[in-house]
Tab-separated table of C-alpha atoms and ligand atoms in Angstrom:
chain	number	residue	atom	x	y	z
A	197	UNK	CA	129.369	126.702	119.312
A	198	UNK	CA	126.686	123.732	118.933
A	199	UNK	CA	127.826	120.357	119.362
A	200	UNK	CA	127.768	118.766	116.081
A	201	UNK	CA	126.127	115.303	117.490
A	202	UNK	CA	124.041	117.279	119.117
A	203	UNK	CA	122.565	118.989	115.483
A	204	UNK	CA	122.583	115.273	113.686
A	205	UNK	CA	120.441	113.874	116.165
A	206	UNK	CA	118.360	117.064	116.034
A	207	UNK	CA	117.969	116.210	112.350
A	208	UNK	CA	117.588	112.606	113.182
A	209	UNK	CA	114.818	113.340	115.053
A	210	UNK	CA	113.101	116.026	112.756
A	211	UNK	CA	113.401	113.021	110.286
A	212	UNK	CA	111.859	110.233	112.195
A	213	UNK	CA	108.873	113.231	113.076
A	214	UNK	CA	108.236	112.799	109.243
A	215	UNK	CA	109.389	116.137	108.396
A	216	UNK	CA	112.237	116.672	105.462
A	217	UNK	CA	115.011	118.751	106.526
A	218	UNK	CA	117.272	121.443	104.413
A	219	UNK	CA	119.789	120.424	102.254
A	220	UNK	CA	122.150	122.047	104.344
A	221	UNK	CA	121.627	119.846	107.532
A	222	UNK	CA	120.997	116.992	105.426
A	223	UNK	CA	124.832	117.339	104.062
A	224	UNK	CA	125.996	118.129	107.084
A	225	UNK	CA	124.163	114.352	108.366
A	226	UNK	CA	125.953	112.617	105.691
A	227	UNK	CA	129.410	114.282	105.693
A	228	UNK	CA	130.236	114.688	109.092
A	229	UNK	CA	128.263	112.438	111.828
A	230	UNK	CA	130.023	110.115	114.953
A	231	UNK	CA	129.195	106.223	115.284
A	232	UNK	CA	126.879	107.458	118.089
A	233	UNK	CA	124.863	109.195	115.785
A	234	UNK	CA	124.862	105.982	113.093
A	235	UNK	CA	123.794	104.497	116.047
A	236	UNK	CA	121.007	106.639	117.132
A	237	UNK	CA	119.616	106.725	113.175
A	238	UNK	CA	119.874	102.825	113.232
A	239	UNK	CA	117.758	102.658	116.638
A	240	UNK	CA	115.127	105.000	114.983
A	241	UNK	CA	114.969	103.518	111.754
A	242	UNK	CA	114.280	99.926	113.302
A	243	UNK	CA	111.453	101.591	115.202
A	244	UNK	CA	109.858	103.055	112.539
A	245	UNK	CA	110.209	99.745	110.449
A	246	UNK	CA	108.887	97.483	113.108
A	247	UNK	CA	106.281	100.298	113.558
A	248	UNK	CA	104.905	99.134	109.315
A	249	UNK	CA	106.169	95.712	109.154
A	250	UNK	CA	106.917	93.975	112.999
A	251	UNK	CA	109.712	91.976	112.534
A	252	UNK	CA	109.114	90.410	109.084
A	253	UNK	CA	111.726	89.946	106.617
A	254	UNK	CA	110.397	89.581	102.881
A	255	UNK	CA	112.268	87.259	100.843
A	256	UNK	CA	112.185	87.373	96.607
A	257	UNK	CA	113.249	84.965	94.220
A	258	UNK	CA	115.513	86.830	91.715
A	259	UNK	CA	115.998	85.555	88.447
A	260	UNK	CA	118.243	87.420	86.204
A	261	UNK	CA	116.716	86.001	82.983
A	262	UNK	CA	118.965	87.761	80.172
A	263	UNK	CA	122.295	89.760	80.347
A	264	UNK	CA	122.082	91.327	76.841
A	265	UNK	CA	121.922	94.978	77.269
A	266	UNK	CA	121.328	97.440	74.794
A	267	UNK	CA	122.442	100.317	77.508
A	268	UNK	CA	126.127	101.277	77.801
A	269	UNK	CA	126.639	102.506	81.691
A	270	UNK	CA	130.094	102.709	82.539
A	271	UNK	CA	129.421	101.153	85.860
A	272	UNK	CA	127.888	97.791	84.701
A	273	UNK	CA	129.510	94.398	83.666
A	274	UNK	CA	126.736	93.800	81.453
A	275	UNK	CA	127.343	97.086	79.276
A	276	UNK	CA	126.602	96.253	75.649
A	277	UNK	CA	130.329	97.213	75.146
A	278	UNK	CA	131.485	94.759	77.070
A	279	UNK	CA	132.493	92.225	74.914
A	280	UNK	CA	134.151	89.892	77.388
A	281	UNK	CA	130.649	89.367	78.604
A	282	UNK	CA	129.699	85.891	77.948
A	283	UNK	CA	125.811	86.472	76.976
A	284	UNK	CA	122.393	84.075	77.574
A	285	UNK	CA	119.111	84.174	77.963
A	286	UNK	CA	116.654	81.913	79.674
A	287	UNK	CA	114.065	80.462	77.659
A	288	UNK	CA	110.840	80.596	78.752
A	289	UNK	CA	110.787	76.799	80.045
A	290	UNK	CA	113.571	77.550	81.846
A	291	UNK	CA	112.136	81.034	83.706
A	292	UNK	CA	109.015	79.094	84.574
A	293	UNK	CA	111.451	75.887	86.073
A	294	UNK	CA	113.003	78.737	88.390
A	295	UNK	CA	109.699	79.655	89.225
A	296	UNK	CA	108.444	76.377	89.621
A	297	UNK	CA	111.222	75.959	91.957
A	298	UNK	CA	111.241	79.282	93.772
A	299	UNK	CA	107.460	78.205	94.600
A	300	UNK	CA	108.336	75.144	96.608
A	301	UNK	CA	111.023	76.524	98.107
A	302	UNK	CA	108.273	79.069	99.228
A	303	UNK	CA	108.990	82.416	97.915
A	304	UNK	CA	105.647	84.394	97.065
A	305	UNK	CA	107.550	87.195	94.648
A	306	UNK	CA	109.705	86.232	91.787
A	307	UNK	CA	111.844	89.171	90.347
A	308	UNK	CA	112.245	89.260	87.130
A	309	UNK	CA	115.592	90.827	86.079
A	310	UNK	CA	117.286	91.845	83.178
A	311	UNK	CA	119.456	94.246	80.732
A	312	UNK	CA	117.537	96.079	78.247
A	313	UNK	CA	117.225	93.425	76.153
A	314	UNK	CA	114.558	93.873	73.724
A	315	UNK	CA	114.192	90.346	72.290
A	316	UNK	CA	111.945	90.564	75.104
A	317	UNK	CA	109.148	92.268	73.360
A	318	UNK	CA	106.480	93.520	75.262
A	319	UNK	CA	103.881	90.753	73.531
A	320	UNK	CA	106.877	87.971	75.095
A	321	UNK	CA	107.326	89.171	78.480
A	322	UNK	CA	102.914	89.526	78.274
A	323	UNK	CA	103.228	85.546	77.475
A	324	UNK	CA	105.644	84.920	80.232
A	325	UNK	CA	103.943	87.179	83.106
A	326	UNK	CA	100.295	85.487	82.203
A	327	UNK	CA	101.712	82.023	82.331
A	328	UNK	CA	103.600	82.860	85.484
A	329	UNK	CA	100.669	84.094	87.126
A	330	UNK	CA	98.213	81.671	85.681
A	331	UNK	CA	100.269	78.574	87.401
A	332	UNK	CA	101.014	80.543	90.818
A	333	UNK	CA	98.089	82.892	90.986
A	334	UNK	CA	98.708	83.693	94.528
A	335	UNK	CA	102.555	84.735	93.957
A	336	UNK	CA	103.643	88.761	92.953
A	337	UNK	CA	105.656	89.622	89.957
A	338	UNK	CA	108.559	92.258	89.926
A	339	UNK	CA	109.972	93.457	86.584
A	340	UNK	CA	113.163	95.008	86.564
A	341	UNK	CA	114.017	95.338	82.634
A	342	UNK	CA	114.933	99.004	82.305
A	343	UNK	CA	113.335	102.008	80.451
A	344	UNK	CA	110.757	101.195	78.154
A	345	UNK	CA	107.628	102.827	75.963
A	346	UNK	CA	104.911	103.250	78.632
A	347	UNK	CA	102.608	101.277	75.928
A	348	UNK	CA	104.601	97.996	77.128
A	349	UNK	CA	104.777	99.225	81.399
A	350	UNK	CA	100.554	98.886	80.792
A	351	UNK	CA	100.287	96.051	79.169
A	352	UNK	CA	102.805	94.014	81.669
A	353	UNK	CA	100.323	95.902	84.352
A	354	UNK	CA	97.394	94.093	82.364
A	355	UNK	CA	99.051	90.826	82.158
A	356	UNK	CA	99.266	90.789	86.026
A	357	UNK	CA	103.106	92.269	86.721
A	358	UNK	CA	102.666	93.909	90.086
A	359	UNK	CA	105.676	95.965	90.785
A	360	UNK	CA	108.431	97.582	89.102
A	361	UNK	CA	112.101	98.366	90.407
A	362	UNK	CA	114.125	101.010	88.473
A	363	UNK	CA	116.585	102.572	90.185
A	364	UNK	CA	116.712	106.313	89.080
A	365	UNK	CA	120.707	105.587	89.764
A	366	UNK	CA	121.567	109.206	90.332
A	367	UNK	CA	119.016	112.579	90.831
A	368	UNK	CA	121.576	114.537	89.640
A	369	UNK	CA	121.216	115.436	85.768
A	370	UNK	CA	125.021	116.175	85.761
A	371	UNK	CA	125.979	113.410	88.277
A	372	UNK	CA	124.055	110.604	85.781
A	373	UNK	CA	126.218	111.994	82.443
A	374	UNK	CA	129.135	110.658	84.129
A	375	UNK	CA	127.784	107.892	85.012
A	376	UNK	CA	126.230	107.137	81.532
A	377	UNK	CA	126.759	107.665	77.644
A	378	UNK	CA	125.008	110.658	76.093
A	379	UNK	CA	122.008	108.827	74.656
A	380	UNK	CA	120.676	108.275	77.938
A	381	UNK	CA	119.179	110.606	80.376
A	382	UNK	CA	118.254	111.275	84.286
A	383	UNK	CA	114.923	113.352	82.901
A	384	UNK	CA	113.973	110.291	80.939
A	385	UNK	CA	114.679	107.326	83.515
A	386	UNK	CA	112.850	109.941	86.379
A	387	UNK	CA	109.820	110.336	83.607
A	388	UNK	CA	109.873	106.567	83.371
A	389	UNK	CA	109.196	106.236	87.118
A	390	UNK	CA	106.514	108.747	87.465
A	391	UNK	CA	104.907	106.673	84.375
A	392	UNK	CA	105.161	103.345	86.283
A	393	UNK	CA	103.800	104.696	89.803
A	394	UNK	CA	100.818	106.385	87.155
A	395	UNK	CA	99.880	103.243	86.223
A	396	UNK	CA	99.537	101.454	89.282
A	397	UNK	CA	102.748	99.259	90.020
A	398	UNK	CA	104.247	99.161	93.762
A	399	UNK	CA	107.491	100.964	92.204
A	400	UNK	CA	110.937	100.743	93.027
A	401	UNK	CA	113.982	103.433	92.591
A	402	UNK	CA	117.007	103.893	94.423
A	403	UNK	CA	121.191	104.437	93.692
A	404	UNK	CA	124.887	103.061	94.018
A	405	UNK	CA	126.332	104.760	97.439
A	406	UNK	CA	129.785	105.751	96.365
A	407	UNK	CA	129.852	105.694	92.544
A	408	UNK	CA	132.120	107.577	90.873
A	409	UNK	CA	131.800	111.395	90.990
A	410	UNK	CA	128.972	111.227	93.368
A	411	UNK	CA	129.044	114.222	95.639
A	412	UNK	CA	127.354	114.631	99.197
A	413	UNK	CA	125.209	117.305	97.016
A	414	UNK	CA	124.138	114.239	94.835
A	415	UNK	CA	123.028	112.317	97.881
A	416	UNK	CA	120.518	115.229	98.910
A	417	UNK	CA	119.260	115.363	95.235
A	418	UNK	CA	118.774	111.309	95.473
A	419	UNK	CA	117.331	111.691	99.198
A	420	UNK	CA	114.876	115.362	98.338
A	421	UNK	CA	113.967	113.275	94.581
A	422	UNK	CA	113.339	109.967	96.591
A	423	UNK	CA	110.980	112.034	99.251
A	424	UNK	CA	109.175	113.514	95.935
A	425	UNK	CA	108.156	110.163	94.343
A	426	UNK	CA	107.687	108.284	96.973
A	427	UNK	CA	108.289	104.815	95.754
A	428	UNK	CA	106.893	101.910	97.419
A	429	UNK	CA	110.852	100.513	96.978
A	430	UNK	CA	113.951	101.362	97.353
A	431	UNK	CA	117.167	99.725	96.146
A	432	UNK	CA	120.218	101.086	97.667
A	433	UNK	CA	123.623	99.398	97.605
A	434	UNK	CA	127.308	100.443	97.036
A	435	UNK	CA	128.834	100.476	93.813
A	436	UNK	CA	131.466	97.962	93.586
A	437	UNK	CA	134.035	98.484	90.098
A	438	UNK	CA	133.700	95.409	87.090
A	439	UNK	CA	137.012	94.724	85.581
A	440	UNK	CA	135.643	95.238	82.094
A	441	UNK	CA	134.114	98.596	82.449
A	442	UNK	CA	135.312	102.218	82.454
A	443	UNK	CA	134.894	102.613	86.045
A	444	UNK	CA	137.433	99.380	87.057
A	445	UNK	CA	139.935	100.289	89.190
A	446	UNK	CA	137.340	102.867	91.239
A	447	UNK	CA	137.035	102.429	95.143
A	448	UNK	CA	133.389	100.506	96.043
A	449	UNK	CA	130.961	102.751	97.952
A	450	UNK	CA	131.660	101.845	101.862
A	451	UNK	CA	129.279	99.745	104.365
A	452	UNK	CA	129.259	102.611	106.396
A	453	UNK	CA	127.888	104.765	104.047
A	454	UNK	CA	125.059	102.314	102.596
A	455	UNK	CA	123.949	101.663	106.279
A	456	UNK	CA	123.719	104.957	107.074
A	457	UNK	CA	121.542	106.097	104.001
A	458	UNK	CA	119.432	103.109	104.154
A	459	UNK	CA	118.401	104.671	108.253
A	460	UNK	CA	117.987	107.665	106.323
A	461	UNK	CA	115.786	106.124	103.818
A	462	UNK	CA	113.918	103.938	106.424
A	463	UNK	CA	113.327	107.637	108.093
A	464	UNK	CA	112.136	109.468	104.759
A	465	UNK	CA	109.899	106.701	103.602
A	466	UNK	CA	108.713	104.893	106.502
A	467	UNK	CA	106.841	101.839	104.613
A	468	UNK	CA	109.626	101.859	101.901
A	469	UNK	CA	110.150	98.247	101.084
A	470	UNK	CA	113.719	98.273	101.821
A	471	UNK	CA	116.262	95.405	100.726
A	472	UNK	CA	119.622	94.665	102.168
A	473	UNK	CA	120.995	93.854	99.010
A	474	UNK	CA	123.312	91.747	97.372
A	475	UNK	CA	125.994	94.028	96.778
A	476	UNK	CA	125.848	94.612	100.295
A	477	UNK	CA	126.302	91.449	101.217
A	478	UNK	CA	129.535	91.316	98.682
A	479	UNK	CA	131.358	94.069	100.428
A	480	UNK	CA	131.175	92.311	104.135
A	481	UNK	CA	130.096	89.002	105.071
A	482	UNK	CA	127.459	90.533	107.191
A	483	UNK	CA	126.823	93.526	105.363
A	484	UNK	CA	122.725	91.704	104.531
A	485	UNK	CA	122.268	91.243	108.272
A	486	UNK	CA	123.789	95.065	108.910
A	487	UNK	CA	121.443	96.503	106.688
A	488	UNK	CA	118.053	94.683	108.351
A	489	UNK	CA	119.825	96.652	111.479
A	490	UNK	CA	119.851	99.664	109.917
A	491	UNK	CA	116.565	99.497	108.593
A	492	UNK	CA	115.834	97.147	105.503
A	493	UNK	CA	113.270	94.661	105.518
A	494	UNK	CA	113.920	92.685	102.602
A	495	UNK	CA	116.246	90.166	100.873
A	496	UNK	CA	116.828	88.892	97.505
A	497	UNK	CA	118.634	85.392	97.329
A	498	UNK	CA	119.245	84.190	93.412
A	499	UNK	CA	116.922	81.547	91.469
A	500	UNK	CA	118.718	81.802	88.480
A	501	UNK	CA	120.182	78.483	87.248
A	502	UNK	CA	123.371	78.261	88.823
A	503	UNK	CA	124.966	77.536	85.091
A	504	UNK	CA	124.450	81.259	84.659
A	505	UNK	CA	124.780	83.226	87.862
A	506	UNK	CA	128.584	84.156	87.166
A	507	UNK	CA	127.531	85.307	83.699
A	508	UNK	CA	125.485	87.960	85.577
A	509	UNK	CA	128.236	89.505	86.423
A	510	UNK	CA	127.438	93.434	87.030
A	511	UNK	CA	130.221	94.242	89.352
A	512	UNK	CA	133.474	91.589	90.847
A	513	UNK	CA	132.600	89.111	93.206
A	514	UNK	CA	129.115	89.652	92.802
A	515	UNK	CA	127.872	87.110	95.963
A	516	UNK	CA	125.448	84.270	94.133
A	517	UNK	CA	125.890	81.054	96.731
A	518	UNK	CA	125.287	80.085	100.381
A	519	UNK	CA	122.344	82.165	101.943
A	520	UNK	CA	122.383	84.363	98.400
A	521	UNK	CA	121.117	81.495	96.656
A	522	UNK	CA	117.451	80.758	96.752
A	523	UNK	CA	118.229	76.930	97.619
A	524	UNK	CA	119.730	77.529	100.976
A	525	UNK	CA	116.787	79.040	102.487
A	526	UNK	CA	117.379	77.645	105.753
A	527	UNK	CA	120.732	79.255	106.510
A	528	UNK	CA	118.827	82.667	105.106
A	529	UNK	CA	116.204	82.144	107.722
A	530	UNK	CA	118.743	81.174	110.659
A	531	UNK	CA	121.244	84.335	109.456
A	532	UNK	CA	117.881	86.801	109.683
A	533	UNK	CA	116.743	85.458	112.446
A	534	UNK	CA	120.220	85.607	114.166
A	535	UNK	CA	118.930	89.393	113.801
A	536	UNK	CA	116.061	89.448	115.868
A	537	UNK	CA	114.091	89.079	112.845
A	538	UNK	CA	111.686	86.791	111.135
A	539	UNK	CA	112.035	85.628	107.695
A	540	UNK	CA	108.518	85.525	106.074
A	541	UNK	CA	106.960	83.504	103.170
A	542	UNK	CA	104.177	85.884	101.873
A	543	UNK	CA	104.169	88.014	99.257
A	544	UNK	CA	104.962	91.165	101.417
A	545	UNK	CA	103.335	93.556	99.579
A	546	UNK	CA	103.983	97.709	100.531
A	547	UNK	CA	101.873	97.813	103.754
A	548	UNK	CA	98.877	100.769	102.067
A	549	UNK	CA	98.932	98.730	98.628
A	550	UNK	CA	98.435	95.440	100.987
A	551	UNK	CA	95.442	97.354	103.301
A	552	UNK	CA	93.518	98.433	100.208
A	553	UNK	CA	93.555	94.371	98.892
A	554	UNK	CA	92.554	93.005	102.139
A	555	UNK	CA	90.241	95.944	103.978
A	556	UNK	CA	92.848	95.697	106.984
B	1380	SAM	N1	118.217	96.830	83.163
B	1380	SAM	C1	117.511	97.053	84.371
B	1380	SAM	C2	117.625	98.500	84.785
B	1380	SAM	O1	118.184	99.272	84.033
B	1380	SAM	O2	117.082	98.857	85.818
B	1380	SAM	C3	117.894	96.137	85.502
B	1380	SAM	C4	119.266	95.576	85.519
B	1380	SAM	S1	120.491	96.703	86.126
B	1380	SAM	C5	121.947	95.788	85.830
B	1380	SAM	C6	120.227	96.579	87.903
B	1380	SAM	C7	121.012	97.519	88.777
B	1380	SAM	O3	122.322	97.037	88.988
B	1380	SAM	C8	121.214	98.910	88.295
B	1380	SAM	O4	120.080	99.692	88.552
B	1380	SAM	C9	122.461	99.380	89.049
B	1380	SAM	O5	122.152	100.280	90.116
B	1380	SAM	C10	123.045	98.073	89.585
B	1380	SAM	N2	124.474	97.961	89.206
B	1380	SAM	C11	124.982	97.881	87.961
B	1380	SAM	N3	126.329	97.914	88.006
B	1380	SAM	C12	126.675	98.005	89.322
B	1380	SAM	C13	127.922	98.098	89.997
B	1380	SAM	N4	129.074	98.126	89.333
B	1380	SAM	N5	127.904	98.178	91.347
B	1380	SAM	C14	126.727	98.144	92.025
B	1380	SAM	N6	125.525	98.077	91.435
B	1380	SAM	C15	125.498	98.014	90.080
């Protein structure tokens, strides 16, 4: 009989040797490993992450600009359904101010985050990203506002947005239509993706560990689809139940679990930009610093104004002060670098997209 550790860190090590192993040892990784193997993945994955980035830690400014949401997921708080959501949108003075802010306080990448909210038309988010760009020319711009016509992904391209994060959420056709209402689709958010890697952004995609109905077959569909697009990002963080949605009442995905995909991840895409996110840092107090152990290599602390950071309220508790916030960059940098880390002003761009600017 083999020693199960024995066959994880065989697979462990196939991984971190670049090569992508069956779906059979994959499950068997994710279902059935000891803490000695967690550990092993986590030394590996810090290896190979040191290996693309040293010790930098990439900070973003994130500012959640609109809650309105013409999408329906039964995981999120700001589900057009939800009608105990108390709704707002930033006006454009007021983006820039967070911007303006976000500058001094030295962040290089402002994130700009939303629900589907198409007041934002594609010639008003054009306006904002050229003004944006125009007053901080040396700063990157992340949109994160959902599925749109590919006609509006170019022109925010044109207007200077540099990367896009949407999370594919689930690989699984049948996994996402429990997760979402019938008028969306898995083919269509995946066909989305391809469409913004096409066009040139530094991409983003990723999914909840532990939302409802997810299977450890899902996982290898998320982990062989992630391998297939190769996104310059990854966003990876537990699902955590809102009161007002279909899915309150559901268990959050575990730290464990998150940790342990985000070695995997690190493994699978070795320059991934990977952040410890805020949702992990909601389910433990240390869960951001765990996840730069296990691998990630960036954070995103809030720039919204504080006025409306509880209105963005996808899941309970959702973490938006001390080292989340954008002001208290000091504690971030003395919690990262209680790490062994460094936290980094820069734009930290994905290391090949970086080389091919600068000739490195
Ligand atoms: N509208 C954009 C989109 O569709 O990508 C961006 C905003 S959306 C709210 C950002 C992400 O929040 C989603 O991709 C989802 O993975 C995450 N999210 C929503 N509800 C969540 C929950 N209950 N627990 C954890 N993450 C959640």
């Amino acid at each position: 009989m083999p020693d199960i550790v024995t066959d994880n860190k065989m697979v462990i090590d196939r991984l971190y040797a670049g090569e992508l192993p069956g779906r059979d040892e994959l499950k068997q990784l994710l279902t059935c490993h000891s803490e000695e193997d967690a550990e092993y993945l986590f030394k590996l994955a810090r290896q190979v992450r040191e290996n693309a980035y040293g010790k930098d830690v990439y900070i973003r400014g994130l500012v959640e600009f609109t809650n309105y949401c013409r999408n329906n997921c039964y995981y999120c708080g700001i589900r057009h359904g939800n009608s105990n959501a108390c709704r707002y949108r930033l006006s454009d003075g007021e983006i820039y101010s967070c911007c303006d802010e976000g500058y001094s306080l030295g962040f290089r990448t402002f994130v700009l985050q939303g629900g589907e909210d198409m007041y934002f038309t594609k010639e008003k988010l054009c306006g904002i990203i050229e003004h944006i760009k125009k007053k901080h020319p040396d700063c990157a711009i992340t949109l994160s506002v959902g599925e749109r016509d590919y006609k509006d992904y170019l022109a925010w391209y044109e207007s200077g947005a540099d990367r896009y994060l949407l999370r594919h959420e689930t690989a699984s056709a049948e996994h996402y239509n429990k997760l979402h209402p019938a008028e969306m689709s898995s083919g269509h958010r995946k066909e989305c993706l391809w469409q913004l890697k096409d066009i040139g952004y530094q991409t983003g995609a990723g999914f909840m560990a532990g939302s409802p109905f997810q299977t450890p077959d899902c996982l290898v569909d998320d982990l062989y689809f992630l391998y297939e697009l190769k996104p310059h990002m990854a966003g990876i963080g537990p699902f955590i139940p809102q009161k007002d949605t279909p899915f309150a009442g559901r268990s959050s995905g575990t730290l464990e679990q998150t940790l342990f995909l985000l070695g995997i991840i690190r493994l699978l895409l070795p320059d991934v930009l990977l952040p410890a996110t805020t949702a992990l840092g909601t389910i433990a107090p240390d869960g951001r610093e765990r996840g730069l152990m296990a691998g990630a290599n960036v954070v995103m602390p809030n720039l919204s104004p504080v006025s409306v950071r509880d209105k963005y309220n996808l899941y309970d508790n959702k973490i938006s002060t001390g080292e989340e916030s954008a002001q208290c960059t000091e504690l971030l940098r003395k919690r990262i670098e209680q790490t062994g880390y460094n936290m980094v002003t820069g734009r930290g761009d994905f290391k090949k997209y970086k080389q091919k600017q600068t000739g490195e």
